[in-house]
Coordinates of C-alpha atoms (C1' of nucleotides) in Angstrom, one line a residue:
Chain S
M1 CA 9.7 -15.6 -2.8
C2 CA 11.0 -14.8 -6.5
D3 CA 9.3 -12.8 -8.2
R4 CA 5.3 -13.6 -10.3
G5 CA 6.3 -11.3 -13.3
F6 CA 5.2 -8.3 -13.3
E7 CA 6.0 -6.2 -16.1
D8 CA 6.4 -2.3 -16.3
I9 CA 2.9 -1.5 -16.8
S10 CA 3.6 2.0 -17.9
G11 CA 3.4 0.2 -21.0
G12 CA 4.8 1.2 -24.3
E13 CA 8.2 1.9 -26.0
N14 CA 10.2 0.6 -22.6
R15 CA 7.8 -2.3 -22.2
M16 CA 11.4 -4.6 -22.4
A17 CA 11.9 -2.2 -19.1
K18 CA 12.0 -3.7 -15.9
K19 CA 12.2 -1.2 -14.4
I20 CA 9.1 1.3 -11.6
T21 CA 7.8 4.1 -12.6
P22 CA 10.1 6.4 -10.8
R23 CA 8.7 8.7 -8.1
S24 CA 9.2 12.0 -9.9
K25 CA 7.3 11.1 -13.3
D26 CA 4.3 9.9 -11.0
Y27 CA 4.5 9.2 -7.1
S28 CA 1.8 7.4 -6.6
R29 CA 2.2 4.9 -9.5
W30 CA 5.5 4.4 -7.9
Y31 CA 4.2 3.7 -4.9
T32 CA 1.7 0.9 -6.4
E33 CA 3.9 -0.4 -8.6
V34 CA 6.7 -1.2 -5.7
I35 CA 3.9 -3.0 -2.6
Q36 CA 2.8 -5.2 -5.5
R37 CA 6.5 -5.8 -7.0
A38 CA 8.1 -6.4 -4.0
E39 CA 5.0 -8.5 -2.8
L40 CA 4.0 -6.7 0.0
A41 CA 0.1 -6.5 -0.8
D42 CA -2.2 -6.8 -3.7
Y43 CA -4.9 -5.8 -4.7
A44 CA -8.9 -7.8 -3.9
P45 CA -11.8 -9.1 -5.5
V46 CA -13.4 -6.3 -3.2
K47 CA -13.5 -2.9 -4.1
G48 CA -11.3 -1.0 -1.9
C49 CA -9.6 -4.0 -0.1
M50 CA -6.4 -5.5 -0.3
V51 CA -4.6 -8.9 1.0
V52 CA -1.0 -8.5 2.6
R53 CA 0.9 -10.7 1.3
P54 CA 3.2 -13.0 3.5
Y55 CA 6.0 -11.1 2.6
G56 CA 4.3 -7.0 3.9
Y57 CA 2.6 -9.8 6.4
A58 CA 6.2 -10.4 7.9
L59 CA 6.7 -6.3 7.5
W60 CA 3.7 -6.1 9.7
E61 CA 4.0 -8.4 12.6
N62 CA 7.4 -6.7 13.1
I63 CA 5.8 -3.3 13.5
K64 CA 3.3 -5.1 15.8
E65 CA 5.2 -6.9 17.5
G66 CA 7.4 -2.9 18.1
L67 CA 4.2 -1.5 19.0
D68 CA 2.9 -4.1 21.5
R69 CA 5.7 -4.3 23.0
R70 CA 5.4 -0.3 23.9
F71 CA 2.5 -1.3 25.2
K72 CA 3.7 -4.1 27.4
A73 CA 5.9 -1.8 29.0
T74 CA 3.2 0.8 29.8
G75 CA 1.0 -1.1 31.9
H76 CA -1.4 -2.0 28.6
V77 CA -2.9 -5.4 28.5
N78 CA -4.7 -7.3 25.3
A79 CA -7.7 -7.9 25.4
Y80 CA -10.3 -8.4 22.2
F81 CA -14.5 -7.6 21.4
P82 CA -16.8 -7.7 18.6
L83 CA -15.8 -7.3 15.1
F84 CA -20.6 -6.1 15.8
I85 CA -21.9 -3.5 17.1
P86 CA -25.1 -2.3 17.9
M87 CA -26.4 0.6 15.7
S88 CA -28.0 1.4 18.7
F89 CA -24.4 1.7 20.3
L90 CA -23.1 4.8 17.7
Q91 CA -25.9 7.1 18.3
K92 CA -25.5 6.7 22.0
E93 CA -22.5 9.6 21.2
A94 CA -24.4 12.6 19.0
E95 CA -20.6 13.8 17.2
H96 CA -19.8 10.8 17.2
V97 CA -22.0 8.9 15.5
E98 CA -22.4 12.1 12.9
G99 CA -19.2 11.9 12.1
F100 CA -19.1 8.5 11.5
S101 CA -22.5 7.5 9.5
P102 CA -21.1 8.8 6.1
E103 CA -19.0 5.5 6.1
L104 CA -20.9 2.9 8.1
A105 CA -20.9 -1.2 6.6
V106 CA -23.6 -2.6 8.0
V107 CA -25.0 -5.4 8.5
T108 CA -29.0 -5.9 8.2
H109 CA -29.5 -9.4 7.7
G110 CA -28.2 -13.2 9.4
G111 CA -29.2 -16.5 8.9
G112 CA -31.2 -15.1 6.3
K113 CA -34.1 -13.9 8.3
E114 CA -34.0 -9.8 8.7
L115 CA -32.4 -8.5 12.2
E116 CA -34.5 -6.8 14.9
E117 CA -32.0 -4.3 15.0
P118 CA -28.7 -3.8 11.7
L119 CA -25.1 -5.0 13.0
V120 CA -22.0 -2.2 12.7
V121 CA -19.4 -3.3 11.1
R122 CA -16.8 -1.4 13.5
P123 CA -15.4 1.2 12.5
T124 CA -14.2 1.8 15.7
S125 CA -14.3 0.3 18.6
E126 CA -15.2 3.0 21.6
T127 CA -18.3 2.6 21.7
I128 CA -19.2 -1.2 22.1
I129 CA -15.8 -0.4 24.5
G130 CA -17.2 1.3 26.0
H131 CA -20.6 0.0 27.0
M132 CA -18.4 -3.2 28.4
Y133 CA -16.6 -1.1 30.6
A134 CA -19.6 1.1 32.4
Q135 CA -20.1 -3.1 33.5
W136 CA -16.4 -3.2 34.7
V137 CA -15.8 0.0 36.2
Q138 CA -18.3 0.3 40.2
S139 CA -15.2 1.7 42.5
Y140 CA -11.7 4.3 42.1
R141 CA -10.0 0.7 42.5
D142 CA -10.5 -0.9 39.1
L143 CA -9.2 2.1 38.4
P144 CA -7.5 2.2 35.6
I145 CA -8.2 0.7 32.6
L146 CA -5.7 0.0 30.4
I147 CA -6.7 -2.2 27.3
N148 CA -5.1 -3.1 24.2
Q149 CA -7.0 -4.1 20.7
W150 CA -5.2 -6.1 18.1
A151 CA -8.3 -6.1 15.3
N152 CA -9.3 -5.3 11.9
V153 CA -11.9 -2.2 11.1
V154 CA -14.3 -0.9 7.7
R155 CA -14.5 2.1 7.3
W156 CA -16.3 2.8 4.0
E157 CA -14.2 5.6 1.7
M158 CA -15.2 6.7 -1.2
R159 CA -11.5 7.0 -2.1
T160 CA -9.0 3.6 -1.5
R161 CA -5.2 3.8 -1.5
L162 CA -3.1 0.8 -0.8
F163 CA -2.1 0.5 2.8
L164 CA -2.9 4.6 3.4
R165 CA -7.0 4.1 2.7
T166 CA -8.1 0.6 2.4
T167 CA -11.8 -0.6 3.1
E168 CA -11.4 -2.9 5.6
F169 CA -7.4 -1.9 7.4
L170 CA -5.8 -4.0 10.6
W171 CA -4.8 -2.2 13.6
Q172 CA -4.2 -1.4 17.1
E173 CA -6.5 0.4 18.9
G174 CA -6.1 1.8 22.7
H175 CA -9.1 2.1 25.1
T176 CA -7.8 3.7 28.6
V177 CA -9.7 4.9 31.7
H178 CA -9.1 7.0 34.3
A179 CA -10.2 8.9 37.6
T180 CA -9.0 12.1 36.7
Y181 CA -9.2 14.4 33.4
E182 CA -5.2 14.5 34.8
E183 CA -4.4 11.5 34.5
A184 CA -6.7 10.8 31.0
Q185 CA -5.3 14.1 29.9
E186 CA -1.4 11.6 30.8
E187 CA -2.6 9.0 29.9
T188 CA -3.2 10.4 26.0
L189 CA 0.0 12.4 26.1
R190 CA 2.3 9.1 27.3
M191 CA 1.1 7.0 24.2
L192 CA 1.3 10.1 21.5
N193 CA 4.8 9.8 23.0
V194 CA 5.2 6.0 23.0
Y195 CA 4.4 6.2 19.0
A196 CA 6.9 9.3 18.3
D197 CA 9.5 6.8 19.9
F198 CA 8.5 4.1 17.7
A199 CA 8.3 6.0 14.6
E200 CA 11.5 7.5 14.8
N201 CA 13.2 4.5 17.1
D202 CA 11.6 1.5 14.5
A203 CA 10.1 2.6 11.1
A204 CA 12.7 6.1 11.0
I205 CA 10.8 8.1 10.1
P206 CA 10.6 11.8 12.1
V207 CA 7.5 12.7 13.1
I208 CA 5.9 16.1 14.2
K209 CA 4.1 15.4 17.5
G210 CA 0.8 18.0 17.8
R211 CA -2.7 19.1 18.5
K212 CA -5.2 18.1 16.6
S213 CA -7.8 22.0 15.2
E214 CA -10.8 21.7 15.9
S215 CA -11.8 20.6 12.8
E216 CA -9.1 17.9 12.4
K217 CA -10.0 16.2 15.5
F218 CA -11.8 12.4 16.2
A219 CA -15.4 12.5 16.7
G220 CA -16.2 12.0 19.8
A221 CA -12.8 13.0 21.0
D222 CA -11.8 16.5 23.3
M223 CA -8.7 16.9 21.9
S224 CA -6.8 14.5 19.0
Y225 CA -3.4 13.7 19.2
T226 CA -1.4 12.6 16.9
I227 CA 1.7 12.1 14.7
E228 CA 2.5 14.1 11.4
A229 CA 5.6 12.7 8.8
M230 CA 6.2 14.5 5.5
M231 CA 6.1 11.6 2.8
G232 CA 8.5 12.0 0.1
D233 CA 6.4 13.7 -2.5
R234 CA 6.4 16.1 0.6
R235 CA 2.9 15.9 1.4
A236 CA 1.6 15.0 4.9
L237 CA 0.4 11.6 6.3
Q238 CA -1.1 11.6 9.9
A239 CA 0.6 8.6 11.4
G240 CA -1.1 8.5 14.4
T241 CA -3.7 9.4 16.9
S242 CA -4.2 9.7 20.4
H243 CA -7.4 10.6 21.5
N244 CA -8.4 12.4 24.7
L245 CA -12.1 11.2 24.7
G246 CA -12.7 13.4 28.5
Q247 CA -16.5 13.0 30.0
N248 CA -17.9 11.7 25.9
F249 CA -17.8 8.3 25.9
A250 CA -18.3 8.0 29.6
K251 CA -21.5 9.8 29.7
A252 CA -22.8 8.2 26.8
F253 CA -22.5 5.0 28.6
D254 CA -22.3 5.3 31.9
I255 CA -19.2 4.4 32.7
K256 CA -18.8 5.7 36.6
Y257 CA -17.3 5.0 39.6
L258 CA -17.4 5.7 43.1
D259 CA -14.7 7.7 44.8
Q260 CA -13.0 7.2 47.9
N261 CA -15.6 9.6 49.9
N262 CA -18.7 7.4 48.4
E263 CA -19.2 10.4 45.8
L264 CA -20.5 8.4 41.5
Q265 CA -18.3 9.6 39.1
Y266 CA -18.6 9.7 35.4
C267 CA -14.8 8.8 33.8
W268 CA -12.5 9.8 31.8
T269 CA -11.2 8.1 28.9
T270 CA -8.5 8.0 25.7
S271 CA -8.2 5.9 22.6
W272 CA -5.2 6.2 20.5
G273 CA -4.9 3.2 17.3
V274 CA -2.4 3.2 15.0
S275 CA -2.8 1.5 11.7
W276 CA -0.9 -0.3 8.9
R277 CA -1.0 3.2 7.2
I278 CA 1.9 3.6 8.8
L279 CA 3.8 1.0 6.8
G280 CA 2.7 2.9 4.0
A281 CA 4.2 5.6 5.1
V282 CA 7.6 3.2 6.2
I283 CA 7.4 2.7 1.6
M284 CA 7.4 6.5 0.8
V285 CA 9.6 7.8 3.0
H286 CA 12.8 5.8 2.8
G287 CA 11.8 3.8 -1.1
D288 CA 13.7 5.2 -3.9
D289 CA 13.2 4.0 -7.3
Q290 CA 15.0 0.9 -7.3
G291 CA 12.1 -0.1 -4.7
L292 CA 11.3 -0.4 -0.8
I293 CA 14.0 0.4 1.7
L294 CA 13.5 -0.9 5.0
P295 CA 14.7 0.0 8.5
P296 CA 17.0 -2.7 10.3
K297 CA 14.5 -3.0 13.1
L298 CA 12.2 -3.6 11.0
A299 CA 13.0 -5.3 7.5
P300 CA 11.8 -9.8 7.9
Y301 CA 14.9 -10.2 6.1
Q302 CA 17.9 -7.2 7.9
V303 CA 20.2 -9.1 5.2
V304 CA 20.3 -11.4 2.7
I305 CA 23.4 -13.4 0.8
V306 CA 23.8 -14.1 -3.2
P307 CA 26.5 -16.8 -3.8
I308 CA 28.2 -16.7 -7.0
W309 CA 29.4 -18.7 -8.5
R310 CA 30.5 -21.0 -12.1
G311 CA 29.7 -24.5 -12.1
E312 CA 29.0 -27.6 -9.6
E313 CA 32.6 -27.5 -7.9
E314 CA 32.3 -23.4 -7.0
R315 CA 28.3 -24.0 -6.3
S316 CA 29.5 -26.4 -3.6
Q317 CA 32.4 -24.4 -2.1
V318 CA 30.1 -20.9 -2.7
L319 CA 27.2 -22.0 -1.4
E320 CA 29.8 -24.1 2.3
A321 CA 30.8 -20.4 3.3
A322 CA 27.3 -19.1 2.8
V323 CA 26.1 -21.5 5.0
Q324 CA 28.7 -20.6 7.0
V325 CA 28.2 -16.8 7.0
Q326 CA 24.5 -17.0 8.3
A327 CA 25.2 -19.8 11.0
A328 CA 28.1 -17.0 12.0
L329 CA 25.1 -14.0 12.1
E330 CA 23.0 -15.8 14.3
G331 CA 20.3 -13.0 16.3
V332 CA 20.5 -11.9 12.8
R333 CA 16.9 -12.4 10.2
V334 CA 19.3 -14.2 7.2
K335 CA 18.0 -14.8 4.1
L336 CA 20.7 -17.6 1.4
D337 CA 19.2 -17.2 -1.9
D338 CA 20.3 -20.1 -3.4
R339 CA 18.1 -20.6 -5.5
D340 CA 19.8 -21.4 -8.7
E341 CA 17.6 -20.7 -11.7
Y342 CA 18.5 -17.0 -11.7
S343 CA 21.5 -15.0 -12.3
P344 CA 23.7 -12.8 -9.1
G345 CA 22.6 -10.2 -11.4
W346 CA 19.2 -10.3 -11.4
K347 CA 18.8 -11.0 -8.1
F348 CA 20.6 -8.1 -6.5
N349 CA 18.0 -6.3 -8.5
E350 CA 15.2 -8.1 -6.9
W351 CA 16.4 -7.7 -3.3
E352 CA 17.0 -4.2 -3.6
L353 CA 13.7 -4.0 -4.7
R354 CA 12.1 -5.3 -1.6
G355 CA 13.9 -3.6 0.1
V356 CA 16.4 -5.8 1.8
P357 CA 19.0 -3.5 4.3
L358 CA 22.2 -5.5 4.0
R359 CA 22.9 -7.5 1.0
I360 CA 26.2 -10.0 1.4
E361 CA 27.9 -11.4 -2.1
I362 CA 29.9 -14.0 -1.9
G363 CA 31.9 -15.6 -5.1
P364 CA 34.7 -17.3 -5.5
R365 CA 37.2 -14.8 -5.2
D366 CA 36.2 -14.4 -1.7
V367 CA 36.1 -17.8 -0.5
A368 CA 39.6 -18.3 -1.7
Q369 CA 40.2 -14.3 0.1
E370 CA 38.0 -15.6 3.4
Q371 CA 36.1 -12.4 3.0
V372 CA 32.6 -11.3 1.6
V373 CA 31.4 -7.9 -0.1
L374 CA 28.6 -6.4 1.6
A375 CA 26.5 -3.5 0.6
R376 CA 24.1 -0.9 1.7
R377 CA 20.9 -0.5 0.1
D378 CA 20.4 2.7 1.2
V379 CA 24.1 3.5 -0.6
A380 CA 24.3 3.3 -4.2
G381 CA 27.0 2.3 -6.1
P382 CA 30.4 1.4 -5.5
E383 CA 30.2 3.9 -2.7
G384 CA 27.8 1.8 -1.1
K385 CA 29.9 -1.4 -1.1
S386 CA 32.9 -2.9 1.3
A387 CA 35.2 -6.0 1.5
V388 CA 35.0 -8.0 4.1
A389 CA 36.6 -10.5 5.9
M390 CA 34.3 -13.1 7.1
S391 CA 36.0 -13.9 10.7
E392 CA 34.8 -10.2 11.2
L393 CA 31.2 -10.0 9.5
A394 CA 29.4 -11.5 13.4
Q395 CA 30.6 -8.2 15.1
R396 CA 30.4 -5.6 12.0
V397 CA 27.3 -6.7 9.9
P398 CA 25.0 -5.9 13.0
Q399 CA 26.9 -1.7 12.9
L400 CA 26.0 -1.7 9.8
L401 CA 22.4 -2.4 10.3
D402 CA 23.0 0.8 13.5
T403 CA 24.3 3.1 10.9
I404 CA 22.1 2.4 8.7
Q405 CA 19.0 1.9 10.7
A406 CA 20.4 5.3 12.5
D407 CA 21.6 6.9 8.8
L408 CA 17.6 6.3 7.3
L409 CA 17.0 8.2 9.9
A410 CA 18.9 11.0 9.7
R411 CA 18.4 11.6 5.7
A412 CA 14.2 11.0 6.5
R413 CA 14.9 13.8 9.5
K414 CA 16.9 16.4 7.3
F415 CA 14.5 15.7 4.0
Q416 CA 11.9 17.0 6.1
R417 CA 13.7 20.2 7.2
D418 CA 15.0 21.4 3.7
N419 CA 11.3 20.7 2.5
T420 CA 9.6 22.7 5.7
Y421 CA 9.3 26.7 5.0
E422 CA 8.0 29.5 8.0
P423 CA 6.5 32.0 5.7
T424 CA 5.2 35.1 7.4
T425 CA 2.6 36.7 4.5
Y426 CA -0.5 35.0 2.8
E427 CA 1.3 34.8 -0.1
E428 CA 4.4 33.2 1.1
L429 CA 2.0 30.6 2.9
K430 CA 0.7 29.1 -0.7
E431 CA 3.5 29.3 -2.3
A432 CA 4.9 27.4 1.2
V433 CA 2.0 24.8 0.6
G434 CA 3.0 23.6 -2.6
K435 CA 7.2 22.4 -2.2
G436 CA 6.5 20.9 1.6
F437 CA 5.1 22.1 5.0
A438 CA 4.9 25.8 6.1
L439 CA 5.1 26.8 9.9
A440 CA 3.0 29.3 10.6
Y441 CA 0.8 31.4 13.0
W442 CA -2.3 30.6 13.5
C443 CA -4.8 32.7 15.4
G444 CA -7.1 29.8 15.8
D445 CA -10.0 30.6 14.0
A446 CA -11.6 27.8 12.1
Q447 CA -12.6 30.2 9.2
C448 CA -9.6 30.7 8.6
E449 CA -8.7 27.6 8.3
A450 CA -11.6 26.9 6.2
K451 CA -10.0 29.8 3.6
V452 CA -6.6 27.6 3.2
K453 CA -7.7 24.8 2.5
D454 CA -10.5 25.8 0.1
E455 CA -8.0 27.8 -1.7
T456 CA -4.8 25.3 -1.1
K457 CA -6.1 22.5 -0.7
A458 CA -4.2 22.5 2.3
T459 CA -4.8 21.5 5.9
I460 CA -3.9 22.5 9.7
R461 CA -1.8 18.9 10.2
C462 CA -0.8 20.0 14.1
I463 CA -0.5 22.6 16.6
P464 CA 3.1 21.5 17.0
L465 CA 3.7 21.3 20.7
D466 CA 7.1 21.9 20.4
Q467 CA 6.4 26.1 19.8
G468 CA 10.4 26.1 19.8
G469 CA 10.3 28.4 22.2
I470 CA 9.7 31.4 19.7
G471 CA 6.3 33.9 21.2
P472 CA 3.2 34.8 19.4
G473 CA 3.0 36.3 16.5
H474 CA 0.4 37.3 13.6
C475 CA -1.9 34.7 12.3
V476 CA -0.8 34.3 9.0
V477 CA -4.4 34.3 7.2
C478 CA -5.8 37.4 8.5
G479 CA -3.2 39.2 10.1
K480 CA -4.8 39.6 14.1
E481 CA -2.9 37.8 16.6
A482 CA -2.3 34.5 16.9
S483 CA -0.3 32.7 19.9
E484 CA 1.0 29.7 17.7
R485 CA 2.3 27.6 15.5
A486 CA 0.7 25.5 13.0
V487 CA 2.1 23.3 10.5
F488 CA -0.3 23.6 7.3
A489 CA 0.4 21.1 4.5
R490 CA -1.0 19.1 1.8
A491 CA -2.0 15.8 3.2
Y492 CA -2.9 12.1 2.2
Chain K
rC1 C1' -21.8 11.4 -7.1
rG2 C1' -19.4 14.3 -11.8
rG3 C1' -15.7 14.6 -15.5
rG4 C1' -12.1 11.2 -17.9
rG5 C1' -9.7 6.6 -19.4
rC6 C1' -9.2 1.3 -20.5
rG7 C1' -11.7 -4.0 -20.7
rU8 C1' -7.5 -8.8 -25.9
rG9 C1' -3.4 -16.1 -22.5
rG10 C1' -0.8 -15.0 -16.1
rC11 C1' 1.6 -9.5 -17.0
rU12 C1' 1.9 -4.9 -20.4
rC13 C1' -0.4 -4.6 -24.9
rA14 C1' -1.3 -5.1 -31.2
rG15 C1' -5.5 -5.8 -33.9
rG16 C1' -11.2 -2.5 -33.8
rC17 C1' -12.0 3.2 -37.5
rC18 C1' -12.4 -0.3 -43.2
rG19 C1' -16.1 -7.2 -40.4
rG20 C1' -13.9 -11.9 -43.5
rU21 C1' -9.1 -18.8 -42.9
rU22 C1' -6.0 -21.8 -37.8
rA23 C1' -6.8 -14.3 -32.2
rG24 C1' -1.1 -11.5 -32.3
rA25 C1' 3.9 -10.1 -29.8
rG26 C1' 6.8 -9.5 -26.3
rC27 C1' 7.5 -10.8 -20.7
rG28 C1' 6.3 -14.6 -17.8
rC29 C1' 5.1 -19.8 -16.6
rG30 C1' 7.4 -26.3 -18.4
rC31 C1' 11.1 -29.4 -20.2
rG32 C1' 15.5 -29.8 -22.4
rG33 C1' 20.6 -27.9 -22.7
rU34 C1' 24.9 -24.1 -22.6
rU35 C1' 24.6 -19.9 -18.4
rU36 C1' 26.3 -18.0 -13.6
rG37 C1' 30.7 -10.6 -10.1
rG38 C1' 24.8 -5.6 -11.7
rG39 C1' 17.5 -8.0 -14.5
rA40 C1' 22.4 -14.3 -19.3
rC41 C1' 20.8 -17.1 -24.1
rC42 C1' 19.2 -21.8 -26.9
rG43 C1' 15.5 -25.3 -28.4
rC44 C1' 10.6 -27.8 -27.6
rG45 C1' 5.6 -26.6 -25.2
rA46 C1' 2.0 -25.3 -22.2
rG47 C1' -2.1 -21.4 -22.3
rG48 C1' -7.2 -16.9 -24.6
rU49 C1' -16.1 -18.2 -23.6
rC50 C1' -11.4 -11.2 -27.2
rG51 C1' -15.1 -8.3 -18.9
rG52 C1' -21.1 -10.3 -19.5
rC53 C1' -26.0 -10.8 -22.5
rG54 C1' -29.5 -8.7 -26.7
rG55 C1' -29.2 -7.2 -31.5
rU56 C1' -27.4 -6.4 -36.6
rU57 C1' -24.9 -9.3 -41.1
rC58 C1' -24.6 -14.9 -44.6
rA59 C1' -20.0 -13.7 -41.1
rA60 C1' -18.4 -9.7 -35.0
rG61 C1' -12.8 -8.8 -31.2
rU62 C1' -13.9 -5.5 -34.6
rC63 C1' -21.2 -1.9 -35.7
rC64 C1' -25.3 -0.3 -32.5
rG65 C1' -27.8 -1.0 -27.7
rC66 C1' -27.9 -2.3 -22.4
rC67 C1' -25.8 -3.8 -18.3
rC68 C1' -21.2 -4.9 -15.3
rG69 C1' -16.1 -3.7 -13.7
rC70 C1' -11.6 -1.6 -12.7
rC71 C1' -8.2 3.1 -13.0
rC72 C1' -6.6 8.1 -12.9
rC73 C1' -9.4 13.7 -11.8
rG74 C1' -12.7 16.4 -8.1
rA75 C1' -16.3 16.5 -2.2
rC76 C1' -15.5 12.6 3.1
rC77 C1' -10.7 10.2 6.2
rA78 C1' -6.4 6.0 10.6

RNA sequence: CGGGGCGUGGCUCAGGCCGGUUAGAGCGCGCGGUUUGGGACCGCGAGGUCGGCGGUUCAAGUCCGCCCGCCCCGACCA
C-alpha cells in the first residue's frame, strides 16, 4: 500500500509541492484528488465508471457490514435477483418507466443474435423482484417478505462523479411485502431510522430525516423518505432513501394474497437503498486539506504504527517493540508500516492523506521509556499528540478511538447547525441557500418549489419529520399559509 | 446535447505561433551507497508509434482537414 506517485496535478509553479488542492480553492478538485491519491478509487476506461481499489473496497466492506448487521437485526434476509430485466417489466408501472427510461442501458443482442425482447440492465430491481414476489405470495401466512440484496445497478447519467454519481454503482436494495398499508409504512420508517442510525453512529454523519416532495420522490412510490446530510462545502447530499410504494407495484405485478376472510387483497410494498455514494459523504463531511479523515468504525486501518530508527541496532529494538504494541492491540485494526524505503515523515503524511484515525509513533527514545506517541488524525499539530505508557495502550487506544468517533460526529453536527438558516422572506431564502441549508416554511405548492429551483438552483431536500414543535407559518415563496417547514439547499 | 479547455515517458508539463540534428524537465520507477522524531540525498540506469487517420512539404510533435477520447461549466439523478 504505497504511494503510486500522484503528483500535484494542479501543476504550474508549485509542481514540487506534494499537496492536494485546498478545499477552499476548488472543492470538487480536492474531492477527486483525495480519492485518487488515497487510493480509494480510480477512473475506469469506460466513461462514468470507476474502479474501487483495495483500500476503498475495504472501506465499503465496513459500510456494508454496518448496514447488513442492522438489516439482519430487524429481521431481513439477503437474496440475489438477476442483472437483466425484460424491457416489458419496466413498462408495467407507468410512473416508474417514465422516471427511469432516460437513463437505461439496454441489451439488444446476445450470442450474436438480436434478442426478441431487449433486456434492461437493472437501474433498480422493483420490477423483477415484484414479478417473483407475485409467484411467492399466496396467503397472508406468507407475509411479510423482508428481503435485501447487495448488487450493482446501472443508470446512464449525463455527468458523473466518483462515488457520488457513477454509471454503474454498488448498493443494497431492500424490497418488502406487507399485508397492510400500516405495516408497510412502519417498515418504511423503520429502515429510514436504520439508515440514520448507521450514518450517525458508524459514519459520524449527522442527517436530517424527512419526506421528499412530490417532484423529488422515487418514480413509482407513494411516498419517499430520505436522510439528507451537509457536505464540507455546505451542499446537501441524499445519503439514503426509503420508499412506501403503496400498492403501485403490487397492482402492476399482481402481488396478491388471500386474507383471513378468504378474500383476495393486493399487497403493500416498500423499497429502500443506500449506495456507495455514502462513501463520498464520509469523504466530504470529515476530510480536510491533508486528505481523508475516516471515522474509526469504518476505517480499514484504525491505527497505523510508524517505527522510527537509525541504524540496524535501533531498527531491531524499535521493530520488536512495535510488534509487541501491535499484538497488545487485539481487536483493533492495526497496520504496522515497517517499510524501509520511506522516512517517518513521509509515512506521517501518507497515512494522514489516507485518513487513518490514530497514529502510533515509536522511536528509540520511546522504547527506552516504554512509551509511545499517539497522534490523532482529527486534531492537527502538537495538540493531537500525547505520550502514553505501553502498558496502558490496550486500554487507551480503544478509548481514544471512541473519543475520535464521537468528536467527528459532534464537529459535523456543529458545522451543519452553524450553516443552517431560517429565512422568513424570499430574499433571505435566496441568500441562505447560497451559503448553506435553509429551513423555511413551504405551502406545499409545486410552483413555489419550482420557482426556488429555477431562481436559486436550490431544491427541497426534504420536509423534516421532526418539525421542532413549531406551529404553522407563511410560505417563504408565496406568503400563503404553510403548516410545515422544508429544507432548501443546493444538492449533489 | 450547447459553451470552454486539453491530448507529448507511469504522473504533471515544456517544446508548437516562426517546420530542420539523437524530443526535454521535475516527480515517480530500477540498481548501489549514505540516511530515517513531519514528505532525505548522491551516483548510475530503464522508459516516448508526440491521441488516430489523411493532407501540405525535400522535411511535421510543430502547418491544414476529419475523427476519437478526456476534463470543466449548463439541462436529468442514489
